[in-house]
Coordinates of C-alpha atoms in Angstrom, one line a residue:
M209 CA -21.6 -37.2 -14.4
G210 CA -20.9 -36.8 -10.6
G211 CA -17.1 -37.1 -11.2
E212 CA -17.2 -34.5 -14.1
E213 CA -19.3 -32.2 -12.0
G214 CA -16.7 -32.4 -9.2
N215 CA -13.9 -31.6 -11.6
I216 CA -15.8 -28.6 -13.0
D217 CA -16.4 -27.4 -9.5
D218 CA -12.6 -27.5 -8.8
Y219 CA -11.7 -25.0 -11.5
T220 CA -11.3 -21.4 -10.4
Q221 CA -14.1 -19.1 -11.6
D222 CA -12.2 -15.8 -11.5
G223 CA -10.5 -16.2 -14.9
T224 CA -7.1 -17.3 -13.5
V225 CA -4.9 -19.5 -15.6
D226 CA -1.5 -21.2 -15.5
L227 CA 1.5 -19.7 -17.4
K228 CA 0.4 -21.5 -20.6
G229 CA -3.0 -19.9 -20.4
N230 CA -4.9 -23.1 -19.3
P231 CA -7.6 -23.1 -16.6
V232 CA -6.4 -24.1 -13.2
R233 CA -7.8 -26.2 -10.4
R234 CA -8.1 -24.8 -6.8
S235 CA -6.7 -28.1 -5.4
Q236 CA -3.5 -27.8 -7.5
R237 CA -2.7 -24.1 -7.6
G238 CA -3.2 -20.9 -5.6
G239 CA -4.4 -20.5 -2.0
W240 CA -2.1 -20.2 1.0
R241 CA 0.2 -22.8 -0.5
A242 CA 1.2 -20.5 -3.4
C243 CA 1.0 -17.4 -1.1
S244 CA 3.5 -18.9 1.3
F245 CA 6.3 -18.5 -1.4
V246 CA 5.2 -14.8 -2.0
V247 CA 5.1 -14.1 1.8
V248 CA 8.5 -15.6 2.5
Y249 CA 9.9 -13.8 -0.5
E250 CA 8.7 -10.6 1.0
V251 CA 10.5 -11.2 4.3
F252 CA 13.9 -11.4 2.5
E253 CA 13.1 -8.6 0.0
R254 CA 12.2 -6.2 2.8
M255 CA 15.3 -7.2 4.7
A256 CA 17.3 -6.2 1.6
Y257 CA 15.5 -2.9 1.0
Y258 CA 15.5 -1.7 4.6
G259 CA 19.0 -3.0 5.1
I260 CA 20.0 -0.3 2.6
S261 CA 17.6 2.5 3.6
S262 CA 17.4 2.4 7.4
N263 CA 20.9 3.6 8.1
L264 CA 21.3 5.7 4.9
V265 CA 20.8 9.1 6.5
L266 CA 23.6 8.4 9.0
Y267 CA 25.8 7.1 6.2
L268 CA 25.3 10.3 4.3
T269 CA 25.9 12.4 7.4
N270 CA 28.9 10.6 8.9
K271 CA 30.7 9.3 5.8
L272 CA 29.8 11.9 3.1
H273 CA 29.5 14.8 5.6
Q274 CA 26.2 16.0 4.4
G275 CA 24.1 18.3 6.6
T276 CA 20.8 17.5 8.3
V277 CA 18.5 18.9 5.6
K278 CA 20.6 17.7 2.6
S279 CA 21.0 14.1 3.9
A280 CA 17.3 13.8 4.9
N281 CA 16.2 15.1 1.5
N282 CA 18.6 12.8 -0.4
V283 CA 17.1 9.8 1.5
T284 CA 13.5 10.9 0.8
N285 CA 14.2 11.6 -2.8
W286 CA 15.8 8.1 -3.2
V287 CA 12.9 6.4 -1.4
G288 CA 10.3 8.5 -3.3
T289 CA 11.7 7.4 -6.6
I290 CA 11.6 3.8 -5.6
W291 CA 8.0 3.9 -4.5
V292 CA 6.8 5.8 -7.6
T293 CA 8.2 3.2 -10.1
P294 CA 5.5 0.6 -9.4
I295 CA 3.0 2.6 -11.5
V296 CA 5.2 1.8 -14.5
G297 CA 5.3 -1.9 -13.6
A298 CA 1.5 -1.9 -13.1
Y299 CA 1.0 -0.6 -16.6
V300 CA 3.3 -3.3 -18.1
A301 CA 1.7 -6.0 -15.9
D302 CA -1.9 -5.1 -16.7
A303 CA -1.4 -4.3 -20.3
H304 CA 1.2 -6.6 -21.7
L305 CA 3.3 -9.2 -19.8
G306 CA 1.0 -10.2 -16.9
R307 CA 2.0 -9.9 -13.2
Y308 CA 4.3 -13.0 -13.1
W309 CA 6.6 -12.1 -16.0
T310 CA 6.6 -8.4 -15.1
F311 CA 7.8 -9.2 -11.7
A312 CA 10.3 -11.9 -12.9
I313 CA 11.9 -9.4 -15.2
A314 CA 11.8 -6.5 -12.8
S315 CA 13.5 -8.5 -10.1
C316 CA 16.6 -8.5 -12.1
I317 CA 16.9 -4.8 -11.7
Y318 CA 15.1 -4.7 -8.3
L319 CA 11.9 -2.9 -9.0
M320 CA 8.8 -4.1 -7.0
P321 CA 5.8 -3.3 -9.3
N322 CA 3.2 -5.8 -8.3
I323 CA 4.2 -8.7 -6.0
S324 CA 1.3 -8.1 -3.5
T325 CA -1.1 -8.3 -6.5
I326 CA 0.3 -11.8 -7.3
G327 CA -0.4 -12.9 -3.8
A328 CA -4.0 -11.6 -3.8
D329 CA -4.6 -13.3 -7.1
Q330 CA -4.1 -16.7 -5.5
F331 CA -7.6 -16.5 -3.9
D332 CA -10.7 -17.0 -5.9
E333 CA -13.3 -14.2 -5.2
F334 CA -16.1 -16.6 -6.3
E335 CA -15.3 -19.3 -3.7
P336 CA -16.5 -18.2 -0.2
K337 CA -13.8 -20.0 1.7
E338 CA -11.0 -18.5 -0.4
K339 CA -12.6 -15.1 -0.2
A340 CA -12.5 -15.4 3.6
H341 CA -8.8 -16.2 3.4
K342 CA -8.2 -13.3 1.1
L343 CA -9.5 -10.9 3.8
S344 CA -6.6 -12.0 6.0
F345 CA -4.0 -12.0 3.2
F346 CA -3.1 -8.3 3.4
N347 CA -2.7 -8.5 7.2
W348 CA -0.2 -11.3 6.8
W349 CA 1.4 -9.7 3.8
M350 CA 2.2 -6.6 5.9
F351 CA 3.4 -9.0 8.7
S352 CA 5.9 -10.5 6.4
I353 CA 7.1 -7.0 5.2
F354 CA 7.7 -5.9 8.8
F355 CA 9.3 -9.2 9.9
G356 CA 12.0 -8.7 7.3
T357 CA 12.2 -5.0 8.2
L358 CA 12.7 -6.0 11.9
F359 CA 15.8 -8.0 11.0
A360 CA 17.2 -5.2 8.8
N361 CA 16.6 -2.6 11.5
T362 CA 18.3 -4.6 14.3
V363 CA 20.9 -7.1 13.0
L364 CA 21.9 -5.3 9.8
V365 CA 22.0 -1.9 11.4
Y366 CA 24.2 -3.3 14.1
I367 CA 26.6 -4.8 11.5
Q368 CA 26.7 -1.5 9.6
D369 CA 27.6 0.5 12.7
N370 CA 30.0 -2.0 14.4
V371 CA 31.5 -4.2 11.7
G372 CA 31.5 -2.2 8.4
W373 CA 29.4 -0.9 5.6
T374 CA 30.8 -3.4 3.1
L375 CA 29.3 -6.4 4.9
G376 CA 26.3 -4.3 6.0
Y377 CA 25.3 -3.7 2.4
G378 CA 26.6 -7.0 1.1
L379 CA 24.1 -9.0 3.2
P380 CA 21.0 -7.2 1.8
T381 CA 22.3 -8.1 -1.7
L382 CA 22.4 -11.7 -0.7
G383 CA 19.0 -11.5 0.9
L384 CA 17.6 -10.1 -2.4
A385 CA 19.1 -13.1 -4.3
I386 CA 17.5 -15.5 -1.9
S387 CA 14.1 -13.8 -2.1
I388 CA 14.1 -14.0 -5.9
A389 CA 15.0 -17.7 -5.7
I390 CA 12.1 -18.4 -3.3
F391 CA 9.7 -16.6 -5.6
F392 CA 10.7 -18.7 -8.7
A393 CA 10.5 -21.9 -6.6
G394 CA 6.7 -21.3 -6.2
T395 CA 6.1 -21.1 -9.9
P396 CA 4.3 -24.5 -10.2
F397 CA 1.7 -23.3 -7.7
Y398 CA 0.8 -19.8 -8.9
R399 CA -2.4 -18.7 -10.5
H400 CA -2.2 -15.9 -13.1
K401 CA -4.5 -13.2 -14.4
K402 CA -4.4 -12.6 -18.1
P403 CA -3.2 -9.2 -19.2
T404 CA -6.2 -7.2 -20.6
G405 CA -4.7 -4.3 -22.4
S406 CA -3.5 -0.8 -21.3
P407 CA -5.6 0.5 -18.4
F408 CA -4.5 4.1 -19.2
T409 CA -5.7 3.8 -22.8
R410 CA -9.1 2.4 -21.7
M411 CA -9.5 5.2 -19.2
A412 CA -8.4 7.9 -21.6
K413 CA -11.0 6.7 -24.2
V414 CA -13.8 7.0 -21.6
I415 CA -12.7 10.5 -20.5
V416 CA -12.3 11.7 -24.1
A417 CA -15.6 10.2 -25.2
A418 CA -17.5 11.7 -22.3
I419 CA -16.1 15.2 -23.0
R420 CA -16.8 15.0 -26.7
K421 CA -20.4 14.1 -25.9
W422 CA -20.8 16.5 -23.0
N423 CA -24.1 17.9 -24.4
V424 CA -25.6 14.6 -25.3
P425 CA -28.5 13.7 -22.8
L426 CA -28.3 10.5 -20.8
P427 CA -31.1 8.0 -21.4
T428 CA -33.5 7.4 -18.4
D429 CA -33.0 3.7 -18.8
P430 CA -29.3 2.5 -18.2
K431 CA -30.0 -0.5 -20.4
E432 CA -30.1 1.8 -23.4
L433 CA -26.4 2.5 -22.9
Y434 CA -23.9 0.6 -25.1
E435 CA -22.7 -2.7 -23.6
L436 CA -21.1 -5.9 -24.9
N437 CA -22.7 -9.4 -24.4
L438 CA -21.8 -11.5 -21.5
E439 CA -20.1 -14.0 -23.8
D440 CA -17.7 -11.4 -25.0
Y441 CA -16.5 -10.8 -21.5
A442 CA -16.4 -14.5 -20.7
Q443 CA -14.1 -15.2 -23.6
K444 CA -11.6 -12.6 -22.4
G445 CA -11.9 -13.8 -18.8
K446 CA -13.3 -10.4 -17.7
Y447 CA -16.4 -9.3 -15.8
R448 CA -19.3 -7.2 -16.9
I449 CA -20.2 -4.3 -14.6
D450 CA -23.6 -2.7 -14.4
S451 CA -24.1 1.0 -14.8
T452 CA -24.1 3.2 -11.6
Q453 CA -25.0 6.8 -10.9
N454 CA -21.7 7.5 -9.3
L455 CA -19.7 10.1 -11.4
R456 CA -22.6 9.9 -13.9
F457 CA -21.1 12.4 -16.3
F458 CA -18.8 9.7 -17.6
N459 CA -21.8 7.6 -18.5
K460 CA -22.1 9.8 -21.5
A461 CA -19.2 7.9 -23.0
A462 CA -21.6 4.9 -23.3
V463 CA -24.4 6.8 -24.9
K464 CA -25.1 5.5 -28.4
T465 CA -24.6 7.9 -31.3
S466 CA -23.9 7.5 -35.0
S467 CA -20.2 6.9 -34.3
T468 CA -18.8 3.6 -33.2
N469 CA -15.2 5.0 -32.9
P470 CA -13.7 3.6 -29.6
W471 CA -12.8 7.2 -28.7
M472 CA -16.5 8.2 -29.1
L473 CA -18.3 5.1 -27.8
C474 CA -17.3 2.9 -24.8
S475 CA -19.0 0.0 -23.1
V476 CA -20.7 0.5 -19.7
T477 CA -18.1 -1.9 -18.2
Q478 CA -15.3 0.2 -19.5
V479 CA -16.9 3.4 -18.2
E480 CA -17.5 1.8 -14.7
E481 CA -13.8 0.6 -14.6
T482 CA -12.7 4.2 -15.3
K483 CA -15.1 5.6 -12.7
Q484 CA -13.8 3.1 -10.1
M485 CA -10.2 4.2 -10.6
L486 CA -11.1 7.9 -10.6
A487 CA -13.2 7.6 -7.5
M488 CA -10.2 6.4 -5.5
I489 CA -8.1 9.4 -6.3
P490 CA -9.4 11.6 -3.5
I491 CA -8.7 8.8 -1.0
L492 CA -5.2 8.5 -2.6
V493 CA -4.6 12.2 -2.0
A494 CA -5.7 11.8 1.6
T495 CA -2.8 9.3 2.1
F496 CA -0.1 11.7 1.0
V497 CA 0.3 13.4 4.4
P498 CA 0.6 10.2 6.5
S499 CA 3.1 8.9 3.9
T500 CA 5.1 12.0 4.6
M501 CA 5.0 11.2 8.3
L502 CA 6.5 7.7 7.5
A503 CA 9.4 9.5 5.7
Q504 CA 10.4 11.0 9.1
I505 CA 11.2 7.6 10.6
N506 CA 14.5 7.0 8.8
T507 CA 15.5 10.7 8.6
L508 CA 14.7 13.2 11.4
F509 CA 13.6 10.6 14.0
V510 CA 16.9 8.8 13.6
K511 CA 18.9 12.1 13.6
Q512 CA 17.2 12.9 17.0
G513 CA 18.5 9.6 18.3
T514 CA 22.1 10.6 17.6
T515 CA 21.8 13.5 20.0
L516 CA 20.8 11.3 23.0
D517 CA 22.5 8.9 25.4
R518 CA 22.6 5.5 23.6
A519 CA 24.5 3.5 26.3
M520 CA 23.1 0.1 27.2
G521 CA 25.4 -1.2 29.8
S522 CA 29.1 -0.4 30.0
N523 CA 30.2 -1.6 26.5
F524 CA 27.2 -1.4 24.2
K525 CA 25.6 1.5 22.5
I526 CA 22.3 1.1 20.7
P527 CA 22.5 2.3 17.0
P528 CA 20.0 5.2 16.5
A529 CA 18.6 3.5 13.3
S530 CA 17.8 0.4 15.3
L531 CA 14.9 2.3 17.0
T532 CA 13.0 1.8 13.8
G533 CA 12.9 -1.8 14.8
F534 CA 10.3 -0.8 17.4
V535 CA 8.1 0.5 14.6
T536 CA 8.3 -3.0 13.1
L537 CA 7.8 -4.8 16.4
S538 CA 4.8 -2.7 17.3
M539 CA 3.3 -3.3 13.8
L540 CA 3.8 -7.1 14.0
I541 CA 2.1 -7.3 17.3
C542 CA -0.8 -5.0 16.3
V543 CA -1.4 -6.9 13.0
V544 CA -1.7 -10.2 14.9
L545 CA -4.0 -8.8 17.5
Y546 CA -6.1 -7.0 14.9
D547 CA -6.5 -10.2 12.7
R548 CA -7.1 -12.6 15.6
Y549 CA -9.1 -10.6 18.1
F550 CA -10.2 -7.1 16.9
V551 CA -11.9 -8.4 13.7
R552 CA -13.7 -11.2 15.5
I553 CA -15.0 -9.0 18.3
T554 CA -16.1 -6.1 16.0
R555 CA -17.6 -8.5 13.4
R556 CA -20.3 -9.5 16.0
W557 CA -21.7 -5.9 16.0
T558 CA -21.0 -4.7 12.5
K559 CA -21.7 -8.0 10.6
N560 CA -18.9 -6.9 8.3
P561 CA -16.5 -9.7 7.4
R562 CA -13.6 -7.3 8.0
G563 CA -14.9 -6.1 11.4
I564 CA -14.8 -2.5 10.2
T565 CA -14.7 -1.0 6.8
L566 CA -11.4 -0.3 5.1
L567 CA -11.9 3.4 5.2
Q568 CA -12.8 3.2 9.0
R569 CA -9.5 1.3 9.5
M570 CA -7.6 4.0 7.6
G571 CA -9.3 6.7 9.6
I572 CA -8.1 5.2 12.9
G573 CA -4.5 5.2 11.4
L574 CA -4.9 8.9 10.5
V575 CA -5.9 9.8 14.1
I576 CA -2.9 7.9 15.5
H577 CA -0.7 10.0 13.1
I578 CA -2.0 13.2 14.7
I579 CA -1.2 11.8 18.2
I580 CA 2.3 10.7 17.1
M581 CA 3.3 14.2 15.9
V582 CA 1.9 15.8 19.0
I583 CA 4.0 13.5 21.2
A584 CA 7.0 14.0 19.0
S585 CA 6.7 17.7 19.3
F586 CA 6.5 17.6 23.1
T587 CA 9.3 15.1 23.4
E588 CA 11.6 17.3 21.3
R589 CA 10.6 20.3 23.4
Y590 CA 11.6 18.4 26.5
R591 CA 14.9 17.3 24.9
L592 CA 15.8 20.9 24.0
S593 CA 15.0 22.0 27.6
V594 CA 17.4 19.4 29.0
A595 CA 20.1 20.6 26.6
K596 CA 19.6 24.2 27.7
D597 CA 19.6 23.2 31.4
H598 CA 23.0 21.5 30.9
G599 CA 24.5 24.4 28.8
I600 CA 25.2 22.3 25.8
V601 CA 23.0 24.0 23.2
E602 CA 25.6 25.8 21.1
K603 CA 28.2 23.1 21.5
G604 CA 25.9 20.5 20.0
Q605 CA 27.0 17.9 22.6
Q606 CA 25.0 14.7 23.4
V607 CA 22.0 15.4 25.6
P608 CA 22.1 13.5 28.9
L609 CA 18.8 11.8 28.2
T610 CA 18.2 8.2 27.3
I611 CA 17.5 7.5 23.6
F612 CA 14.4 5.5 24.7
V613 CA 12.6 8.8 25.4
L614 CA 11.8 8.6 21.6
L615 CA 10.2 5.2 22.0
P616 CA 6.6 6.3 22.1
Q617 CA 6.7 8.0 18.6
F618 CA 8.4 4.9 17.1
V619 CA 6.0 2.4 18.7
L620 CA 2.9 4.4 17.8
M621 CA 4.1 4.7 14.2
G622 CA 4.0 0.9 14.0
T623 CA 0.5 0.9 15.5
A624 CA -0.6 3.5 12.8
D625 CA 0.9 1.2 10.1
A626 CA -1.2 -1.7 11.3
F627 CA -4.3 0.3 10.7
L628 CA -3.5 2.6 7.8
E629 CA -0.9 0.9 5.7
V630 CA -2.6 -2.5 5.6
A631 CA -6.0 -1.0 4.9
K632 CA -4.5 1.2 2.2
I633 CA -3.0 -1.6 0.2
E634 CA -6.2 -3.8 0.6
F635 CA -8.4 -0.8 -0.3
F636 CA -6.7 0.1 -3.5
Y637 CA -6.5 -3.6 -4.6
D638 CA -10.1 -4.5 -3.8
Q639 CA -11.6 -1.3 -5.2
A640 CA -9.8 -1.5 -8.5
P641 CA -11.6 -3.3 -11.3
E642 CA -10.4 -6.8 -12.0
S643 CA -8.6 -5.8 -15.2
M644 CA -6.7 -3.0 -13.3
K645 CA -5.6 -4.7 -10.1
S646 CA -2.0 -4.0 -10.6
L647 CA -2.7 -0.3 -11.3
G648 CA -4.9 -0.2 -8.2
T649 CA -2.1 -1.7 -6.0
S650 CA 0.4 0.8 -7.5
Y651 CA -1.7 3.6 -6.0
S652 CA -0.7 2.5 -2.5
M653 CA 2.9 2.4 -3.5
T654 CA 2.8 5.7 -5.4
T655 CA 1.5 7.4 -2.3
L656 CA 4.6 6.4 -0.4
G657 CA 6.7 7.9 -3.2
I658 CA 4.8 11.2 -3.3
G659 CA 4.9 11.3 0.5
N660 CA 8.7 11.2 0.4
F661 CA 8.9 13.8 -2.3
L662 CA 6.5 16.0 -0.3
S663 CA 8.7 15.5 2.8
T664 CA 11.7 16.8 0.7
F665 CA 9.6 19.8 -0.4
L666 CA 8.3 20.7 3.1
L667 CA 11.7 20.3 4.8
S668 CA 13.4 22.5 2.2
T669 CA 10.6 25.1 2.1
V670 CA 10.3 25.3 5.9
S671 CA 14.0 25.6 6.3
D672 CA 14.3 28.4 3.7
I673 CA 11.3 30.3 5.0
T674 CA 12.4 30.3 8.6
K675 CA 15.9 31.5 7.6
R676 CA 14.6 34.3 5.5
H677 CA 12.7 35.9 8.4
G678 CA 15.8 36.5 10.5
H679 CA 15.8 33.2 12.3
K680 CA 18.6 30.6 12.3
G681 CA 16.1 28.1 10.9
W682 CA 14.0 25.2 12.4
I683 CA 16.3 22.4 11.1
L684 CA 20.1 22.9 11.4
N685 CA 23.0 20.5 11.5
N686 CA 23.1 21.1 15.3
L687 CA 19.7 19.8 16.5
N688 CA 20.2 21.4 19.9
V689 CA 19.8 24.9 18.4
S690 CA 17.1 23.7 15.9
H691 CA 13.4 23.7 16.5
L692 CA 12.2 20.3 15.4
D693 CA 9.5 20.8 18.0
Y694 CA 8.0 23.5 15.8
Y695 CA 8.4 21.4 12.7
Y696 CA 6.6 18.4 14.3
A697 CA 3.8 20.7 15.6
F698 CA 3.4 21.9 12.0
F699 CA 3.0 18.3 11.0
A700 CA 0.4 17.7 13.7
I701 CA -1.7 20.6 12.3
L702 CA -1.2 19.3 8.8
N703 CA -2.4 15.9 9.9
V704 CA -5.5 17.4 11.5
L705 CA -6.4 19.3 8.3
N706 CA -5.7 16.1 6.3
F707 CA -8.0 14.1 8.6
V708 CA -10.9 16.6 8.0
F709 CA -10.3 16.2 4.2
F710 CA -10.3 12.4 4.6
L711 CA -13.7 12.5 6.5
V712 CA -15.2 14.5 3.7
V713 CA -14.0 12.3 0.8
A714 CA -14.7 9.1 2.7
K715 CA -18.3 10.2 3.4
F716 CA -19.0 10.6 -0.3
Y717 CA -17.1 7.5 -1.4
V718 CA -19.2 4.6 -2.7
Y719 CA -17.7 1.1 -2.4
K720 CA -17.8 -1.4 -5.2
A721 CA -20.9 -3.6 -4.7
E722 CA -18.9 -6.9 -4.3
V723 CA -16.9 -5.3 -1.5
S724 CA -19.6 -3.4 0.4
D725 CA -21.9 -6.4 0.3
S726 CA -21.2 -9.1 2.8
M727 CA -19.8 -12.6 2.1
E728 CA -23.3 -14.0 2.5
V729 CA -24.3 -12.1 -0.7
L730 CA -21.3 -13.7 -2.4
T731 CA -22.4 -17.1 -1.2
E732 CA -25.9 -16.6 -2.6
E733 CA -24.5 -15.5 -6.0
L734 CA -22.4 -18.7 -6.0
K735 CA -25.5 -20.8 -5.3
V736 CA -27.3 -19.2 -8.2
M737 CA -24.4 -19.8 -10.5
R738 CA -24.2 -23.5 -9.6
L739 CA -28.0 -23.9 -10.0
R740 CA -27.7 -22.4 -13.5
A741 CA -24.8 -24.7 -14.3
S742 CA -26.8 -27.7 -13.1
A743 CA -29.8 -26.7 -15.1
Q744 CA -27.6 -26.4 -18.2
E745 CA -26.1 -29.8 -17.7
A746 CA -29.6 -31.3 -17.2
T747 CA -30.8 -29.7 -20.4
V748 CA -27.8 -31.2 -22.3
A749 CA -28.3 -34.6 -20.7
G750 CA -32.0 -34.5 -21.6

């Protein structure tokens, strides 16, 4: 009996299976062993992606002779499209193919829908030690992303500027091929979540049912609402969720009436899943503006670098796009310091396994974004004054000022990423219901896409408005007669307003119980589950 009990204990309890649908053992699949393939994959994949995008604005300007606004907008439109597509992959992954096969097929045409979700799936939420490892996963996930980015922003950018664009873009293609090979090499070690049907359809049913029963009163006892048996969920590898008072209007979808039509009656769990996804939308909206700030790194920030002295020694000039490497380097250092020191120190006071909450971490990132745009505005103001003092404004000549004057805004952008971007991905994954994890993760990717599209809109709008009022415009091909300082100041104000909005929505946000409770609660739940299992075995043996 002891051997069998040990074997039962080794199986994952979160519904994960192998590719054939069989239950999996923790000792054989998942954990950091499986995640290592995903993390290394991401290093090469990010090298490929940023090897293409980092220098793209200069390629459009220098090779295709596009103006500042047009080249910047083309880059942000291209990047925005890339980051919006994961929501399509999330639907396919959650509803039909599962995350592994969706990613495997998507890799062939280079769409990233859900690779971070696969990595997080390798840790069992019901095993305390694995849950502890999962808390660090997204930190190291971002570390791998920016490690690959660092290579792209230094080595590949140098090759593109000094050797040629053919080799400079050929190497990212090779890197992508290597990344896909690494991902498939880890196949024997992955755990997989079963697809559970279309999340959009399930959510639509709840919304429609609640609206159709808008005048039906809610029962005082939540137990009177419609819900399936625990066995029904266990058979599907899903979790039952208790009814909450958050967004309680949608609870009407679970009120029992004469109709059992799925567009008139939904289970409590289905309602709560929908509420969890809807509750995250205000937080999602609050991340649009900082995503717009990120779009400036490879566009206007890099264009600023072309106007400054890039000499390092007598024979070497630093490529402007390589300054983005400092974003990466800063982020890498900050993630390590955060994971190894900040979390351990703050955990002593907050008793939170993460040190601080995910929304608090995001809030710190938002504050840093405000500081970045203030610094960027003053730096550009100083650059323009130097250009004016040397009489090179109208000529558009290089300003006799070292390119490293831009370093603070690049370095701080990496620091902001260590707080905001990591927390954003982890937040949308953790707060999504188990059957909609891919869709939740796609939220964090979609915000990057919308941020880039928003950057295109703001750049075009501001440029048009300033020209209509008798001015030359804030953003021209000759940056020495432009007013990027005004544009960055506008972004600083926008960030302040967005931060106020974030504080409001964060105040009213209610975390999922399994996230807001500490790991000690999870441990107690696990003990209860094991006691029940032991009792059942004793009954059978008796």
